[in-house]
XYZ file of C-alpha atoms in Angstrom:
147
model
C -10.714 171.336 76.569
C -8.916 168.026 76.275
C -5.499 167.716 77.894
C -3.550 167.275 74.594
C -5.318 170.314 73.174
C -4.463 172.348 76.271
C -0.895 171.104 76.094
C -0.706 172.528 72.563
C -2.676 175.708 73.242
C -0.572 177.005 76.131
C 2.798 176.969 74.296
C 1.115 178.369 71.191
C -0.362 181.256 73.184
C 2.974 181.830 74.915
C 4.672 181.930 71.500
C 2.147 184.491 70.275
C 2.777 186.638 73.337
C 6.576 186.459 73.134
C 6.439 187.008 69.367
C 4.191 190.048 69.764
C 6.453 191.532 72.444
C 9.498 190.907 70.256
C 7.766 192.481 67.256
C 6.962 195.565 69.332
C 10.612 195.771 70.448
C 11.770 195.647 66.819
C 9.078 198.061 65.585
C 10.108 200.663 68.178
C 13.827 200.061 67.678
C 16.186 202.849 66.762
C 18.882 200.340 65.783
C 17.560 198.676 62.629
C 16.306 199.702 59.230
C 13.840 197.408 57.415
C 12.078 196.560 60.663
C 9.005 195.108 58.941
C 11.120 192.620 56.993
C 13.023 191.648 60.134
C 9.777 191.059 62.042
C 8.273 188.978 59.229
C 11.350 186.789 58.743
C 12.057 186.261 62.454
C 8.432 185.470 63.300
C 8.144 183.163 60.289
C 11.187 181.149 61.317
C 9.985 180.948 64.924
C 6.494 179.905 63.822
C 7.953 177.123 61.685
C 10.015 175.733 64.578
C 7.288 176.109 67.188
C 4.475 174.848 64.982
C 6.458 171.832 63.829
C 7.565 171.123 67.382
C 4.006 171.263 68.711
C 2.820 168.972 65.931
C 5.675 166.506 66.530
C 4.973 166.583 70.266
C 1.293 165.921 69.643
C 1.926 163.013 67.259
C 4.690 161.417 69.340
C 4.369 162.613 72.923
C 6.858 160.039 74.218
C 9.672 161.506 72.071
C 11.658 164.609 73.047
C 11.973 165.932 69.505
C 8.767 167.982 69.602
C 9.546 169.867 72.813
C 13.128 170.487 71.655
C 11.904 171.923 68.362
C 9.450 174.119 70.240
C 12.237 175.247 72.575
C 14.412 176.093 69.547
C 11.622 178.306 68.199
C 11.211 180.083 71.532
C 14.963 180.576 71.779
C 14.912 182.047 68.263
C 12.247 184.541 69.374
C 14.608 185.813 72.067
C 16.865 187.236 69.350
C 14.186 189.821 68.527
C 14.797 191.576 71.831
C 18.329 192.568 70.782
C 16.556 195.402 68.958
C 15.234 196.829 72.224
C 15.989 200.429 73.135
C 16.017 199.518 76.851
C 19.578 198.840 78.059
C 18.442 196.144 80.520
C 16.375 194.253 77.934
C 19.149 194.658 75.351
C 21.751 193.234 77.756
C 19.578 190.250 78.692
C 18.797 189.684 75.011
C 22.460 189.736 73.990
C 23.269 187.147 76.648
C 20.398 184.860 75.568
C 20.390 185.623 71.838
C 22.395 182.539 70.878
C 20.359 180.043 72.900
C 18.715 178.892 69.674
C 22.113 177.534 68.578
C 22.446 175.508 71.774
C 18.865 174.305 71.425
C 19.591 173.195 67.863
C 22.754 171.349 68.926
C 20.711 169.754 71.718
C 18.133 168.635 69.160
C 20.762 167.243 66.790
C 22.647 165.312 69.455
C 19.544 163.812 71.045
C 17.612 162.954 67.879
C 15.623 160.646 67.748
C 15.755 158.805 71.071
C 17.837 160.938 73.393
C 21.583 161.272 73.880
C 23.500 158.206 72.779
C 26.493 158.631 75.114
C 27.950 160.756 77.874
C 29.943 162.725 75.322
C 26.713 163.957 73.736
C 25.349 165.003 77.122
C 28.594 166.846 77.892
C 28.597 168.552 74.469
C 25.046 169.795 74.996
C 25.956 171.135 78.450
C 29.074 172.852 77.145
C 27.164 174.378 74.241
C 24.567 175.910 76.560
C 27.301 177.227 78.837
C 29.290 178.662 75.936
C 26.398 180.492 74.260
C 25.362 182.048 77.582
C 28.862 183.045 78.726
C 30.498 184.045 75.427
C 28.755 187.458 75.057
C 29.615 188.594 78.599
C 33.218 189.749 77.899
C 32.027 191.916 75.006
C 29.291 193.423 77.154
C 31.703 194.115 80.010
C 34.312 195.672 77.733
C 31.816 198.133 76.310
C 32.509 196.772 72.859
C 30.636 198.062 69.860
C 27.851 195.881 68.466
C 27.407 196.188 64.730
C 23.729 196.148 63.886
């Protein structure tokens, strides 16, 4: 297998695995109705981001756009695990469920040739920090999540 092909195959297989695990979490969930629709929509959006990112990375390997698009798709897949019945998986999923927003901001601020100034770098860092830290007070307070 050629190196570029392997470089595409490994993230694609990882996406299939994470997507399948997320689909199982949603299918077994006691928290959502219309689970089949949720699985189809979430996996479709993730596949679009990941597939486009892998293609962009293959066509222009020197650019960061492809890997950032792929990362956005993987981060989107993490939102599926909010449906988990396991308290530990649910908690981890709530904390990481908004990473796709930070990944998207990262993509926007670094398109097409990387960050243009220190402000952009700082905004990306603050966005990642915010989306990871913002759910913690609600989790610690025992707040009710509307699903």
